[in-house]
C-alpha positions as YAML, in Angstrom:
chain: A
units: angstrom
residues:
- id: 1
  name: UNK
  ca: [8.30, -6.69, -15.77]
- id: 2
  name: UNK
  ca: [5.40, -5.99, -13.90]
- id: 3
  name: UNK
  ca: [3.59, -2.88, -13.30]
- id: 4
  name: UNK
  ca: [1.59, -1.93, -10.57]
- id: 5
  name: UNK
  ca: [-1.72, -0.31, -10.72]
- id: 6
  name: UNK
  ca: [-3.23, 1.28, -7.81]
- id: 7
  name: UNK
  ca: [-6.76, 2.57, -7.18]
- id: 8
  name: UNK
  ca: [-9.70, 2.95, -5.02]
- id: 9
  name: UNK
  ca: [-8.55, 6.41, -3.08]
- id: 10
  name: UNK
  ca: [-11.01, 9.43, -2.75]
- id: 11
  name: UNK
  ca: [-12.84, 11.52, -0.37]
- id: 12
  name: UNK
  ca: [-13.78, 10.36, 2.98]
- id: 13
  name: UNK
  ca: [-15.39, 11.99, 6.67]
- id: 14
  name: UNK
  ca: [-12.97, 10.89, 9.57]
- id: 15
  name: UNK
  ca: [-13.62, 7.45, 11.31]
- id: 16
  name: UNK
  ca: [-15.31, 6.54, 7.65]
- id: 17
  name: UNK
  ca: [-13.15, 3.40, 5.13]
- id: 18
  name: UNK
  ca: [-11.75, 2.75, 2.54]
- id: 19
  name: UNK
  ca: [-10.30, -0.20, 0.48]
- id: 20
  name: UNK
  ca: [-7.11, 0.67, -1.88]
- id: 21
  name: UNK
  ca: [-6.33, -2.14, -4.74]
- id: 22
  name: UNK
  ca: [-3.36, -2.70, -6.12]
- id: 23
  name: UNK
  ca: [-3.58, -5.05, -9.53]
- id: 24
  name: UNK
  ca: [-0.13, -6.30, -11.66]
- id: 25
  name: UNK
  ca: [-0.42, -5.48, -15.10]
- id: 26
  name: UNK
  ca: [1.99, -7.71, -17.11]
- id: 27
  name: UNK
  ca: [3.37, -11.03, -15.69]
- id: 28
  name: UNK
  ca: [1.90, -12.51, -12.03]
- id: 29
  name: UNK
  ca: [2.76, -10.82, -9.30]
- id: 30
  name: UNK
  ca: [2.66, -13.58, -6.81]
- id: 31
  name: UNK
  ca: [6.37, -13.71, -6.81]
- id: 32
  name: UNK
  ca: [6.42, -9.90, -5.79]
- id: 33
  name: UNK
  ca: [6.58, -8.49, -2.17]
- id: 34
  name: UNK
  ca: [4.04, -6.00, -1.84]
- id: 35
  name: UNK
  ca: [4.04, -2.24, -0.10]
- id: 36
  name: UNK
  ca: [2.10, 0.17, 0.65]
- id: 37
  name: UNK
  ca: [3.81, 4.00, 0.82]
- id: 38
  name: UNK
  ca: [2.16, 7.19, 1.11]
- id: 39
  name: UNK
  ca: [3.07, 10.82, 0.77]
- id: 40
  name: UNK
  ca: [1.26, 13.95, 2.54]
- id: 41
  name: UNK
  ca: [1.72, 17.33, 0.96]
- id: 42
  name: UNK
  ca: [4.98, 18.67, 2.02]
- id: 43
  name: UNK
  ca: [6.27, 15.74, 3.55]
- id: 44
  name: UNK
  ca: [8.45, 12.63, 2.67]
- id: 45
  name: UNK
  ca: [7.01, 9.35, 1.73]
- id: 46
  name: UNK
  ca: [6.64, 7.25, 4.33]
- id: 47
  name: UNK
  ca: [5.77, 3.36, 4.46]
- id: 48
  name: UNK
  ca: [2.35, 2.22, 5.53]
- id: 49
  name: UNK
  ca: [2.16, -1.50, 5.36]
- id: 50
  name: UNK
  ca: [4.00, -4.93, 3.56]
- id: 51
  name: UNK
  ca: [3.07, -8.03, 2.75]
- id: 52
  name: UNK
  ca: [5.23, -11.24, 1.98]
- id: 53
  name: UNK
  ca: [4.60, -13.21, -0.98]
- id: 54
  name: UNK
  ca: [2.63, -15.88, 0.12]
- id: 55
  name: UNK
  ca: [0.53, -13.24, 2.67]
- id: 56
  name: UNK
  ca: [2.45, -15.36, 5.75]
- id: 57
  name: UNK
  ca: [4.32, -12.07, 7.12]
- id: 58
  name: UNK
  ca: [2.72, -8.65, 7.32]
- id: 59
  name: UNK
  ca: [4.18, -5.38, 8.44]
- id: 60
  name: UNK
  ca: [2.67, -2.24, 9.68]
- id: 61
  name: UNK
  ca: [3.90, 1.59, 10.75]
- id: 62
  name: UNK
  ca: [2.46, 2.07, 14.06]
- id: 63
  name: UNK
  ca: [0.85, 5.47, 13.34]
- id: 64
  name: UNK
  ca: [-1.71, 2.74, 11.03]
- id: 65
  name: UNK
  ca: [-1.49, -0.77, 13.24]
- id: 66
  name: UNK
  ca: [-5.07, -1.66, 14.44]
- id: 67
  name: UNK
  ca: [-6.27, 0.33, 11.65]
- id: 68
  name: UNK
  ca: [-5.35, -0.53, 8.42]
- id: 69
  name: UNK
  ca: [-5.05, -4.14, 6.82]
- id: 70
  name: UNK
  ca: [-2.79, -5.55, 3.88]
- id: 71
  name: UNK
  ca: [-3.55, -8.91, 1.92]
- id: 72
  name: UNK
  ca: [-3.65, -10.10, -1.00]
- id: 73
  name: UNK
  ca: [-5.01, -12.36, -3.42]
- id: 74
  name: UNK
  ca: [-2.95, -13.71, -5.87]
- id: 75
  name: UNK
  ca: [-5.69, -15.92, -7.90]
- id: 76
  name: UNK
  ca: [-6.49, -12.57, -8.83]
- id: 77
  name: UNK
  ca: [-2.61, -10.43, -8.99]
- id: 78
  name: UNK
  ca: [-4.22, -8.15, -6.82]
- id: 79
  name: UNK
  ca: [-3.33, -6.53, -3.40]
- id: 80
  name: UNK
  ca: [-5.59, -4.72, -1.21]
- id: 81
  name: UNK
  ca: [-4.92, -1.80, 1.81]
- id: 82
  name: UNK
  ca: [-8.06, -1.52, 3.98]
- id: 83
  name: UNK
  ca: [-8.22, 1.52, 6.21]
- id: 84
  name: UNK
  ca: [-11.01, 2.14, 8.74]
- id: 85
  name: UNK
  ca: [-11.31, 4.37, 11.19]
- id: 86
  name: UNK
  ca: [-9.58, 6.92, 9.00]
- id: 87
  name: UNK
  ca: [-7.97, 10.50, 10.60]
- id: 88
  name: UNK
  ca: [-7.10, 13.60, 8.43]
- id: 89
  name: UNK
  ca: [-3.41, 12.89, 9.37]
- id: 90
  name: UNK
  ca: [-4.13, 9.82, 6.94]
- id: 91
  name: UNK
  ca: [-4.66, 12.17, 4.14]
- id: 92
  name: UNK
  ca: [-1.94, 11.30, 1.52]
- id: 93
  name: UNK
  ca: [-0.97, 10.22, -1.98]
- id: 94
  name: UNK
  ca: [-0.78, 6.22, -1.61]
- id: 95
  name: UNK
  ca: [1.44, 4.40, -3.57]
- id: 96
  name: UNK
  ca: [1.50, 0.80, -4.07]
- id: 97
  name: UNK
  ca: [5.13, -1.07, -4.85]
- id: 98
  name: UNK
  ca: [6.06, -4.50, -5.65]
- id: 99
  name: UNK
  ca: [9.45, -5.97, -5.35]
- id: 100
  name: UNK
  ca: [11.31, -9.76, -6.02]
- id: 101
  name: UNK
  ca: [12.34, -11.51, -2.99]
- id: 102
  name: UNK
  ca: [12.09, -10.89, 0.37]
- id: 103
  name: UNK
  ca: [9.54, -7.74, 2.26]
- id: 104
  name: UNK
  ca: [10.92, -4.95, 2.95]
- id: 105
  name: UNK
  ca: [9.59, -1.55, 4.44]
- id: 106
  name: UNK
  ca: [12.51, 0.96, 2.80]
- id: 107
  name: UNK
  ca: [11.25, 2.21, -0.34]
- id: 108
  name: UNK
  ca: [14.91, 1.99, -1.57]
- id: 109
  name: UNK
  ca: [14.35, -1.89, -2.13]
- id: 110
  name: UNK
  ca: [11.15, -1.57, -4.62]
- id: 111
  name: UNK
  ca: [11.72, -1.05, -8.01]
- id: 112
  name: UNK
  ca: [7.59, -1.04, -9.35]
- id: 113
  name: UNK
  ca: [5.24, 1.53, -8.41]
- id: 114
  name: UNK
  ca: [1.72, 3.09, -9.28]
- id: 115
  name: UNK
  ca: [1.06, 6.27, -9.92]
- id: 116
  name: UNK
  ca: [-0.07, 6.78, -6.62]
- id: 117
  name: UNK
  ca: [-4.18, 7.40, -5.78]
- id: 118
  name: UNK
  ca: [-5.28, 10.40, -3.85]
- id: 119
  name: UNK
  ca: [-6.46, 9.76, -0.10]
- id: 120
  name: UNK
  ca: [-8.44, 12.62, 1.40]
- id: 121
  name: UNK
  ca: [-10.16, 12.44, 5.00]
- id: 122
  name: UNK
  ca: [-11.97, 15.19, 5.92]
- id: 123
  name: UNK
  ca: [-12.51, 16.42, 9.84]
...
Protein backbone atom coordinates (compact mmCIF):
# COMPACT_ATOMS: atom_id res chain seq x y z
CA UNK A 1 0.00 0.00 0.00
CA UNK A 2 1.14 3.28 -0.60
CA UNK A 3 0.58 6.40 1.19
CA UNK A 4 0.60 9.72 0.00
CA UNK A 5 2.28 12.61 1.56
CA UNK A 6 1.51 16.03 0.59
CA UNK A 7 3.24 19.33 1.38
CA UNK A 8 4.50 22.63 0.35
CA UNK A 9 1.03 24.79 1.01
CA UNK A 10 1.12 28.14 3.02
CA UNK A 11 0.51 31.75 2.81
CA UNK A 12 0.66 33.60 -0.35
CA UNK A 13 -0.32 37.55 -1.87
CA UNK A 14 -2.58 37.03 -5.05
CA UNK A 15 -0.81 36.61 -8.51
CA UNK A 16 2.26 35.18 -6.16
CA UNK A 17 3.25 30.74 -6.56
CA UNK A 18 3.47 28.05 -5.21
CA UNK A 19 4.72 24.43 -5.75
CA UNK A 20 2.67 21.51 -3.80
CA UNK A 21 4.64 17.94 -3.57
CA UNK A 22 3.20 14.97 -3.25
CA UNK A 23 5.86 11.98 -2.19
CA UNK A 24 4.70 7.92 -1.81
CA UNK A 25 5.69 6.62 1.33
CA UNK A 26 5.80 2.77 1.11
CA UNK A 27 6.08 0.93 -2.29
CA UNK A 28 6.71 3.14 -5.82
CA UNK A 29 4.15 5.00 -6.88
CA UNK A 30 4.87 5.00 -10.52
CA UNK A 31 2.14 2.54 -11.05
CA UNK A 32 -0.36 5.08 -9.35
CA UNK A 33 -2.54 7.73 -11.17
CA UNK A 34 -2.11 10.87 -9.50
CA UNK A 35 -4.79 13.81 -8.36
CA UNK A 36 -4.92 16.73 -7.12
CA UNK A 37 -8.37 17.74 -4.97
CA UNK A 38 -8.98 20.64 -2.92
CA UNK A 39 -11.55 21.77 -0.41
CA UNK A 40 -12.52 25.57 0.51
CA UNK A 41 -14.17 26.17 3.84
CA UNK A 42 -17.74 25.36 3.53
CA UNK A 43 -17.65 23.85 0.32
CA UNK A 44 -17.28 20.32 -1.30
CA UNK A 45 -14.06 19.00 -2.55
CA UNK A 46 -13.54 19.59 -5.83
CA UNK A 47 -10.80 18.17 -8.36
CA UNK A 48 -7.97 20.37 -9.49
CA UNK A 49 -5.72 18.44 -11.75
CA UNK A 50 -4.59 14.46 -12.85
CA UNK A 51 -1.89 12.97 -14.14
CA UNK A 52 -1.49 9.48 -15.91
CA UNK A 53 1.12 7.20 -14.89
CA UNK A 54 3.69 7.67 -17.22
CA UNK A 55 2.92 11.83 -17.16
CA UNK A 56 1.54 11.20 -21.09
CA UNK A 57 -2.16 12.49 -20.20
CA UNK A 58 -2.91 15.42 -17.94
CA UNK A 59 -6.20 16.83 -16.83
CA UNK A 60 -7.23 20.14 -15.54
CA UNK A 61 -10.64 21.95 -14.00
CA UNK A 62 -11.00 24.97 -15.99
CA UNK A 63 -11.39 27.40 -13.06
CA UNK A 64 -7.13 26.32 -12.79
CA UNK A 65 -6.16 25.57 -16.75
CA UNK A 66 -3.39 28.07 -17.81
CA UNK A 67 -2.58 28.33 -14.27
CA UNK A 68 -1.65 25.49 -12.52
CA UNK A 69 0.67 22.50 -13.70
CA UNK A 70 0.78 18.67 -12.68
CA UNK A 71 3.90 16.31 -13.30
CA UNK A 72 5.66 14.12 -11.87
CA UNK A 73 8.79 12.46 -11.36
CA UNK A 74 8.84 9.06 -10.65
CA UNK A 75 12.85 8.54 -10.23
CA UNK A 76 11.94 10.29 -7.25
CA UNK A 77 7.89 8.83 -6.21
CA UNK A 78 7.09 12.27 -6.17
CA UNK A 79 4.31 14.45 -7.78
CA UNK A 80 4.25 18.08 -7.99
CA UNK A 81 1.06 20.86 -8.44
CA UNK A 82 2.51 24.24 -9.50
CA UNK A 83 0.17 27.18 -9.19
CA UNK A 84 1.05 30.72 -10.35
CA UNK A 85 -0.82 33.44 -10.70
CA UNK A 86 -2.75 32.44 -7.61
CA UNK A 87 -6.51 34.18 -6.68
CA UNK A 88 -8.11 34.04 -3.13
CA UNK A 89 -10.84 31.82 -4.74
CA UNK A 90 -7.74 29.32 -4.82
CA UNK A 91 -7.63 29.33 -1.14
CA UNK A 92 -8.29 25.67 -0.05
CA UNK A 93 -7.18 22.52 1.75
CA UNK A 94 -5.26 20.51 -1.15
CA UNK A 95 -5.24 17.03 -1.12
CA UNK A 96 -3.13 14.83 -3.10
CA UNK A 97 -4.57 11.06 -4.16
CA UNK A 98 -3.11 8.23 -5.90
CA UNK A 99 -4.97 5.44 -7.49
CA UNK A 100 -4.05 1.89 -9.67
CA UNK A 101 -4.95 1.98 -13.21
CA UNK A 102 -6.29 4.35 -15.30
CA UNK A 103 -6.77 8.70 -14.36
CA UNK A 104 -9.59 9.65 -13.24
CA UNK A 105 -10.98 13.12 -11.98
CA UNK A 106 -13.99 11.65 -9.47
CA UNK A 107 -12.61 11.36 -6.15
CA UNK A 108 -14.82 8.21 -5.81
CA UNK A 109 -12.06 6.23 -7.84
CA UNK A 110 -8.93 7.06 -5.38
CA UNK A 111 -8.44 5.08 -2.56
CA UNK A 112 -4.85 7.00 -1.06
CA UNK A 113 -4.82 10.38 0.18
CA UNK A 114 -2.71 12.98 2.28
CA UNK A 115 -3.72 14.72 4.90
CA UNK A 116 -4.33 17.56 2.89
CA UNK A 117 -1.85 20.99 3.15
CA UNK A 118 -3.36 24.35 3.79
CA UNK A 119 -3.45 26.86 0.70
CA UNK A 120 -4.05 30.47 1.66
CA UNK A 121 -3.93 33.49 -0.95
CA UNK A 122 -4.40 36.61 0.37
CA UNK A 123 -6.07 39.79 -1.71
Amino acid sequence: QVQPVDSGGGLVQAGGSLRLSCAASGRTSSSYAVAWFRQAPGKEREFVAAISRNSGSTYYADSVKGRFTISRDNAKNTAYLQMNSLKPEDTAVYYCAFRVGATSTRQIDYGNWGQGTQVTVSS
